[in-house]
PDB file of N, CA, C and O in Angstrom:
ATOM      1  N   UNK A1144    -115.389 -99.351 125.183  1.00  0.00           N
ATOM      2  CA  UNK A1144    -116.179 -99.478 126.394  1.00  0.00           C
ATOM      3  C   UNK A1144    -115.232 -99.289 127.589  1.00  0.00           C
ATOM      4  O   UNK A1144    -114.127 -99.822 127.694  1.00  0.00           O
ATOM      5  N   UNK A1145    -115.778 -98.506 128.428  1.00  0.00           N
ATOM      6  CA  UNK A1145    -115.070 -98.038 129.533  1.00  0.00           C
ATOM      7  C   UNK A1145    -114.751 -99.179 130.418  1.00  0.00           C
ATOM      8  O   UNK A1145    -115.369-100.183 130.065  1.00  0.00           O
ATOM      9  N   UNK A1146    -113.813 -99.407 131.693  1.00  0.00           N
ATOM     10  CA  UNK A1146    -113.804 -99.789 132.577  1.00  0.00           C
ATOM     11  C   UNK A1146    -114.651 -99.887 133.634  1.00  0.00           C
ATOM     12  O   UNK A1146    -114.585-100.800 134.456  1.00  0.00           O
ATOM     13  N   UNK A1147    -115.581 -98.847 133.670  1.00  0.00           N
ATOM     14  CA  UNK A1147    -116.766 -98.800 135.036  1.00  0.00           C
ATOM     15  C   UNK A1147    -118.090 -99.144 133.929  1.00  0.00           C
ATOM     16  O   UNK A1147    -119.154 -99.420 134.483  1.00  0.00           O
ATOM     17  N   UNK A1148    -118.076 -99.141 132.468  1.00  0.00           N
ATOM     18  CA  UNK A1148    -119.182 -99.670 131.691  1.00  0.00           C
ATOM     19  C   UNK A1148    -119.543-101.310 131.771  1.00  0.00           C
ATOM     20  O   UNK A1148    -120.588-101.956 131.691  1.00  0.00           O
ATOM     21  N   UNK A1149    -117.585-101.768 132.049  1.00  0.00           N
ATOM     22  CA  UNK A1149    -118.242-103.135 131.950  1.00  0.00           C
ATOM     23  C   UNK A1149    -118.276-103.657 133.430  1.00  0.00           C
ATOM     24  O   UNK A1149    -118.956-104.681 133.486  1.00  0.00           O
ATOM     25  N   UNK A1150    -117.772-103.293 134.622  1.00  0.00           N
ATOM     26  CA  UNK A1150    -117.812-103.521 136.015  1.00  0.00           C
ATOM     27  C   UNK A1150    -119.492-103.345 135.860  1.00  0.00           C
ATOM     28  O   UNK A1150    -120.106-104.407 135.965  1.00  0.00           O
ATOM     29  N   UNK A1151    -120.250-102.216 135.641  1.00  0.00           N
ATOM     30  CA  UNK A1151    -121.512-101.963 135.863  1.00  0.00           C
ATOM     31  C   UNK A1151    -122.544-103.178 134.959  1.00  0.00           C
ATOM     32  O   UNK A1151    -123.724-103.466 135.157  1.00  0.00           O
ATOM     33  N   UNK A1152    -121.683-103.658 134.042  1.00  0.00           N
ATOM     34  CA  UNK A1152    -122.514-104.580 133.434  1.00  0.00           C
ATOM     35  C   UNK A1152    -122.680-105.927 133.915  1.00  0.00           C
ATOM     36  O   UNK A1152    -123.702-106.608 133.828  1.00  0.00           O
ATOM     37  N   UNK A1153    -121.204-106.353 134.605  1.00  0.00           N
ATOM     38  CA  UNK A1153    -121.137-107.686 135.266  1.00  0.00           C
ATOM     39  C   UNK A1153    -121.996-107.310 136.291  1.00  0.00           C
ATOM     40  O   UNK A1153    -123.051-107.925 136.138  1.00  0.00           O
ATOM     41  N   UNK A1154    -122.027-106.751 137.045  1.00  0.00           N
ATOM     42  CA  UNK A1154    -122.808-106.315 138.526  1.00  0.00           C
ATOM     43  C   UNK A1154    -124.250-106.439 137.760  1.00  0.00           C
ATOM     44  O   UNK A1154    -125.096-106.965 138.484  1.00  0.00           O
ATOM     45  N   UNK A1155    -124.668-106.115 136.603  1.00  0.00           N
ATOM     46  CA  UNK A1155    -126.014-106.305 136.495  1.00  0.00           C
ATOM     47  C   UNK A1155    -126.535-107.923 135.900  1.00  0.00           C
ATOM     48  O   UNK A1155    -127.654-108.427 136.004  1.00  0.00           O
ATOM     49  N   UNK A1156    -125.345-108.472 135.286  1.00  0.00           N
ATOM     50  CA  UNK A1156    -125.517-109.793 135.121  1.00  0.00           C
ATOM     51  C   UNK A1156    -125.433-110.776 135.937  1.00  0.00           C
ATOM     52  O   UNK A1156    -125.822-111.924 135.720  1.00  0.00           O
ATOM     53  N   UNK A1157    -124.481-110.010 137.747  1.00  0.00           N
ATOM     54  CA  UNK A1157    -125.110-110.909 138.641  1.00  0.00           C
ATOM     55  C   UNK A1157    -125.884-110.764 139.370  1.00  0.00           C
ATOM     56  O   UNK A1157    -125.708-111.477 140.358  1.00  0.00           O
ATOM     57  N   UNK A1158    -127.032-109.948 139.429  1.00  0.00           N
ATOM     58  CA  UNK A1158    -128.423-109.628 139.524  1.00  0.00           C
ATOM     59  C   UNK A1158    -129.135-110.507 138.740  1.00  0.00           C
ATOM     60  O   UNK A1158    -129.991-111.058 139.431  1.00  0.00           O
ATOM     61  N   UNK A1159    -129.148-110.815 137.788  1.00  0.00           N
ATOM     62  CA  UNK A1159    -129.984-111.241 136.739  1.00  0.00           C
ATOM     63  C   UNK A1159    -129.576-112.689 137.511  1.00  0.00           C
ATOM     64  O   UNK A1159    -130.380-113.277 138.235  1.00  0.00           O
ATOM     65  N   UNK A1160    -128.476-113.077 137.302  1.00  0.00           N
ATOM     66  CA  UNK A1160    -128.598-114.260 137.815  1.00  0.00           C
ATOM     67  C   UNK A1160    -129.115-114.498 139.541  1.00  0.00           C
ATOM     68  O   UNK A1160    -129.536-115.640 139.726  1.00  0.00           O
ATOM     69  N   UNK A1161    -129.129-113.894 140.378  1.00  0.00           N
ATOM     70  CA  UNK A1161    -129.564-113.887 141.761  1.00  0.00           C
ATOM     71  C   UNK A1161    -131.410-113.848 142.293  1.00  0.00           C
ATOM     72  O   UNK A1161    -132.108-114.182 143.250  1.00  0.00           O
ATOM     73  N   UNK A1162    -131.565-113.055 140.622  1.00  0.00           N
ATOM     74  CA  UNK A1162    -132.945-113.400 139.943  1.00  0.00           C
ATOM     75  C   UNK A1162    -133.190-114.654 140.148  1.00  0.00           C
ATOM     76  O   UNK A1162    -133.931-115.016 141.061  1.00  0.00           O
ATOM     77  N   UNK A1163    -132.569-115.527 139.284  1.00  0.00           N
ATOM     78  CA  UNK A1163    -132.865-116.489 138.307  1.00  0.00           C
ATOM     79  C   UNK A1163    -132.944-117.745 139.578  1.00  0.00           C
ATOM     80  O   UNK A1163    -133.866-118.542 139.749  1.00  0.00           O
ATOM     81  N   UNK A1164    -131.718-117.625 140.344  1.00  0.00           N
ATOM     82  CA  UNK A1164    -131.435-118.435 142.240  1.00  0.00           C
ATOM     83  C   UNK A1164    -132.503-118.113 142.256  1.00  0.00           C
ATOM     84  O   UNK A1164    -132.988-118.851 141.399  1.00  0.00           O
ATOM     85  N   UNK A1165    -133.705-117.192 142.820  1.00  0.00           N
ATOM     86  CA  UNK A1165    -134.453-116.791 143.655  1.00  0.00           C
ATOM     87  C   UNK A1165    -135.585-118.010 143.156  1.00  0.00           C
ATOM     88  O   UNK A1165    -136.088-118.951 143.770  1.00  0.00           O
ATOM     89  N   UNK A1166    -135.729-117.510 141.718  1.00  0.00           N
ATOM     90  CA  UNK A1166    -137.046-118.213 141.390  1.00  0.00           C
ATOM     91  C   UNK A1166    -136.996-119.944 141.685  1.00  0.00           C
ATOM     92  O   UNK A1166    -137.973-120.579 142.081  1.00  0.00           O
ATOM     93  N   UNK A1167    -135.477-120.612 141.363  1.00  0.00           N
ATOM     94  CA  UNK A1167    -135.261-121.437 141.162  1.00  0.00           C
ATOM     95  C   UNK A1167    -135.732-122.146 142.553  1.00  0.00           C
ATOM     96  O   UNK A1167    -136.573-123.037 142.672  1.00  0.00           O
ATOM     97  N   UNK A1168    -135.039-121.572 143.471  1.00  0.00           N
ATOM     98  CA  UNK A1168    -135.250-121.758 144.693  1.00  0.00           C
ATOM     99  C   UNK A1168    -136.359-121.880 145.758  1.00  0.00           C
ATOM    100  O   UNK A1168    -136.466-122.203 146.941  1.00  0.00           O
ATOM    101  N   UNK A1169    -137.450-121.282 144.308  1.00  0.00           N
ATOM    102  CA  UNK A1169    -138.947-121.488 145.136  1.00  0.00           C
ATOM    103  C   UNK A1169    -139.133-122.911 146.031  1.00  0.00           C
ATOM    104  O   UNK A1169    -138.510-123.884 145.608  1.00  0.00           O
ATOM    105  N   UNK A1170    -139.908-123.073 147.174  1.00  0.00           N
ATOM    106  CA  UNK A1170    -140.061-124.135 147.864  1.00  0.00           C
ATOM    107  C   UNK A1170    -139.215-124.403 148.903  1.00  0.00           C
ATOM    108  O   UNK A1170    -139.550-124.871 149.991  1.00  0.00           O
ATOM    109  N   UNK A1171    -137.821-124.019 148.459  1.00  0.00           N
ATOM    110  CA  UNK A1171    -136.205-124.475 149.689  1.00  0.00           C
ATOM    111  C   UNK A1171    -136.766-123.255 150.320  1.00  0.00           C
ATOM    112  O   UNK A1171    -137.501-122.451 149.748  1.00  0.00           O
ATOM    113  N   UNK A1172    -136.286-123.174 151.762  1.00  0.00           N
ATOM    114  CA  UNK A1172    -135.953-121.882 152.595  1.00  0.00           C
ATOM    115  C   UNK A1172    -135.157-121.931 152.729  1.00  0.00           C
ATOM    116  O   UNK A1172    -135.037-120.960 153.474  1.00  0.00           O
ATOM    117  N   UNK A1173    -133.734-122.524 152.593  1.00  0.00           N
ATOM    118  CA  UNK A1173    -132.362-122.292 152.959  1.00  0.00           C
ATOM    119  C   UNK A1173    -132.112-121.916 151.571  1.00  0.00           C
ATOM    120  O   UNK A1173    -131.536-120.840 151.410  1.00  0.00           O
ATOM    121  N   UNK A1174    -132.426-122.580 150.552  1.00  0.00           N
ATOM    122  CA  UNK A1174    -131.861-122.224 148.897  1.00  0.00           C
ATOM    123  C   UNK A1174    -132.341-120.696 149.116  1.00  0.00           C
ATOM    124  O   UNK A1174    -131.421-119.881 149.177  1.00  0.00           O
ATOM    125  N   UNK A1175    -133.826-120.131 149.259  1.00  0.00           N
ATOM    126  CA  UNK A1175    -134.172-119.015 149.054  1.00  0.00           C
ATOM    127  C   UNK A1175    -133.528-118.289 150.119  1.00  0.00           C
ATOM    128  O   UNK A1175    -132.867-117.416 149.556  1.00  0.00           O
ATOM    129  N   UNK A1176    -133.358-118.183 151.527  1.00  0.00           N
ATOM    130  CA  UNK A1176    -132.434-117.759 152.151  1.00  0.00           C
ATOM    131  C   UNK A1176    -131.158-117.126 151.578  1.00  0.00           C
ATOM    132  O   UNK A1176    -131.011-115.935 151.307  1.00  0.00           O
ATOM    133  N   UNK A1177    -130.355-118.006 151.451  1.00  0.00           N
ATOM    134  CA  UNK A1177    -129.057-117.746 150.528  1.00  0.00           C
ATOM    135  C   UNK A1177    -129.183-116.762 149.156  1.00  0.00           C
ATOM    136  O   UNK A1177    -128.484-115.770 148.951  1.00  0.00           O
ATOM    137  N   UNK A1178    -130.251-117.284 148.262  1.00  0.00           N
ATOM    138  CA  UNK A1178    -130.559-116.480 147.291  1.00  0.00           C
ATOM    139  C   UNK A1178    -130.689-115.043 147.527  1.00  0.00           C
ATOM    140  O   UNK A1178    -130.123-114.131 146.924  1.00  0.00           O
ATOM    141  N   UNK A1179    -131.555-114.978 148.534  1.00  0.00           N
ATOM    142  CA  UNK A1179    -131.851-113.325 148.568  1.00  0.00           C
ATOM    143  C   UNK A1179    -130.676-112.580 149.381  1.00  0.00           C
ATOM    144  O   UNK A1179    -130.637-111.356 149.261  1.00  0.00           O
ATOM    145  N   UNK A1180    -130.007-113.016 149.949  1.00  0.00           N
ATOM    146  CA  UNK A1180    -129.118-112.130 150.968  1.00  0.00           C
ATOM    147  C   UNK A1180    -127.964-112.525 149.607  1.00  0.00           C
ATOM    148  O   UNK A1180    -127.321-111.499 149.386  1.00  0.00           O
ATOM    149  N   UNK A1181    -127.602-113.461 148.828  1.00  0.00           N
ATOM    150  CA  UNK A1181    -126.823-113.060 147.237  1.00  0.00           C
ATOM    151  C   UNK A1181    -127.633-111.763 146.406  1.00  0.00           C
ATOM    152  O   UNK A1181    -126.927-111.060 145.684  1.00  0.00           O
ATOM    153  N   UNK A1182    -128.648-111.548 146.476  1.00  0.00           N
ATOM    154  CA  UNK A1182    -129.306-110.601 145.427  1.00  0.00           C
ATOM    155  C   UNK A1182    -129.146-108.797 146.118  1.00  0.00           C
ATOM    156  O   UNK A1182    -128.952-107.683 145.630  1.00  0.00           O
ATOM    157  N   UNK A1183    -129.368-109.391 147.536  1.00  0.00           N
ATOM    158  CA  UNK A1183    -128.908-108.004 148.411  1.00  0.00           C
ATOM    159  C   UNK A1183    -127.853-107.510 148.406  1.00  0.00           C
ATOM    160  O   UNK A1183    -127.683-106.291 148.389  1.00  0.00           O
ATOM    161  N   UNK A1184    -126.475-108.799 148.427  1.00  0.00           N
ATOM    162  CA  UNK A1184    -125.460-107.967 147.684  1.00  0.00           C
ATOM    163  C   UNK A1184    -124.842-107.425 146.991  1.00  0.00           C
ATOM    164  O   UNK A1184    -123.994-106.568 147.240  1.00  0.00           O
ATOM    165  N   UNK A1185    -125.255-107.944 145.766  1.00  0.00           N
ATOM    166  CA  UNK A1185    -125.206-107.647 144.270  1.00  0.00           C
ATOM    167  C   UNK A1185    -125.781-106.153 144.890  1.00  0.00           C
ATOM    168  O   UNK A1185    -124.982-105.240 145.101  1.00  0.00           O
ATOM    169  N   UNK A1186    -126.798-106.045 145.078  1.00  0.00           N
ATOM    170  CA  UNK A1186    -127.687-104.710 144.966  1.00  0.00           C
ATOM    171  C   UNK A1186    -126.766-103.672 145.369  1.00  0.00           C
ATOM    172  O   UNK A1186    -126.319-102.821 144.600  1.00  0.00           O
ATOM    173  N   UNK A1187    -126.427-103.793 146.919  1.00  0.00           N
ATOM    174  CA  UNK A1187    -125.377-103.112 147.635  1.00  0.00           C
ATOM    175  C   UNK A1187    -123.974-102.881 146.781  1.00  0.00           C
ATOM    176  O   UNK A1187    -123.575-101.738 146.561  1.00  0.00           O
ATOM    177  N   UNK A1188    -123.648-103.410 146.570  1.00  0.00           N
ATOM    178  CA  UNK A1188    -122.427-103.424 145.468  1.00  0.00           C
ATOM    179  C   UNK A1188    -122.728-102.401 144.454  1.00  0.00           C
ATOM    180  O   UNK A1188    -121.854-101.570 144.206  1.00  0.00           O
ATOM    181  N   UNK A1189    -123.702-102.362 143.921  1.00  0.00           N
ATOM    182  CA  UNK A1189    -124.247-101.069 142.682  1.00  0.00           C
ATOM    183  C   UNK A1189    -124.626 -99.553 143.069  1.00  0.00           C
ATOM    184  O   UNK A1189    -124.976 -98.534 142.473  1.00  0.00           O
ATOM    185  N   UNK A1190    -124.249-100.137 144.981  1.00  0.00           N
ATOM    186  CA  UNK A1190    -125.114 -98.478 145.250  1.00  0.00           C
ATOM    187  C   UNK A1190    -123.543 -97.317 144.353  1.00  0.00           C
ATOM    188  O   UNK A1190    -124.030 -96.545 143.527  1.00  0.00           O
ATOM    189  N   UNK A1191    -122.564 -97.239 144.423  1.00  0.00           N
ATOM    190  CA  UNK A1191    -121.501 -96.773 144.138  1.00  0.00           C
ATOM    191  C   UNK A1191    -121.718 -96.282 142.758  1.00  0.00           C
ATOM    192  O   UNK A1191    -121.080 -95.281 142.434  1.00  0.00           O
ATOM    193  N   UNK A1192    -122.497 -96.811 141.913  1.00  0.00           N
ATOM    194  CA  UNK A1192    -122.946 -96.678 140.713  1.00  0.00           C
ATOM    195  C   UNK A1192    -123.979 -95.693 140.196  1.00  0.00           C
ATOM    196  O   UNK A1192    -124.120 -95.142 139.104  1.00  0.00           O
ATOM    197  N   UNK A1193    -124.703 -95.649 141.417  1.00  0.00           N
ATOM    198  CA  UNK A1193    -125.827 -94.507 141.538  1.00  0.00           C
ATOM    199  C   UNK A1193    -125.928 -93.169 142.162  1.00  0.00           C
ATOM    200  O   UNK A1193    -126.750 -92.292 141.898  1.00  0.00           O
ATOM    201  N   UNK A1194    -124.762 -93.137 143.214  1.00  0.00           N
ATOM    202  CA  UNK A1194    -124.516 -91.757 143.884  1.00  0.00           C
ATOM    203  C   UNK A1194    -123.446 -90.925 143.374  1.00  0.00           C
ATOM    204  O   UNK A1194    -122.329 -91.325 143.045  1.00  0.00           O
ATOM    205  N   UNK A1195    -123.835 -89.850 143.340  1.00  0.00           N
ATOM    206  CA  UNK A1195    -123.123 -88.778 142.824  1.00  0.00           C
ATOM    207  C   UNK A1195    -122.068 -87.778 143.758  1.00  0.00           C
ATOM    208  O   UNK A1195    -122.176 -86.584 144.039  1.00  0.00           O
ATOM    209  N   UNK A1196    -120.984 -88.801 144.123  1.00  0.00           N
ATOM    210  CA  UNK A1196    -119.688 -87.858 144.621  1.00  0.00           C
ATOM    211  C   UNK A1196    -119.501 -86.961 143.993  1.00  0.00           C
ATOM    212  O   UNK A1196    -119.929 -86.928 142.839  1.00  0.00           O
ATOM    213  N   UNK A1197    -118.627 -85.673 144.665  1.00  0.00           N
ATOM    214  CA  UNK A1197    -118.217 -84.470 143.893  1.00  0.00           C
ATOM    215  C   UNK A1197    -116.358 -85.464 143.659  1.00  0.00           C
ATOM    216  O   UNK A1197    -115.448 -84.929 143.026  1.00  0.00           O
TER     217      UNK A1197
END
C-alpha cells in the first residue's frame, strides 16, 4: 500500500469521524459549530486528492 493510499485513507477516517461529532452533537450549537467547520476541513484537506495536476 502506497503512501498517498494510506494518507487518503486516514483523511477519510477523519471524515467518518467528523460524521459521527456532527450527529453526536445534535442539540449543542457550539458542539455542532465546531463539528462542522472540523468536517469542512477534513473535506478541504482531500480536495488535493481529487484534482488532476499535470
Amino acid at each position: 500500500m502506497s503512501n498517498h493510499q494510506i494518507t487518503f485513507i486516514g483523511w477519510i477516517l477523519f471524515v467518518i469521524s467528523a460524521l459521527g461529532f456532527c450527529i453526536a452533537s445534535i442539540g449543542s450549537f457550539w458542539a455542532m459549530f465546531g463539528s462542522v467547520f472540523f468536517l469542512i476541513a477534513c473535506l478541504v484537506f482531500m480536495i488535493p486528492f481529487f484534482r488532476n495536476d499535470p
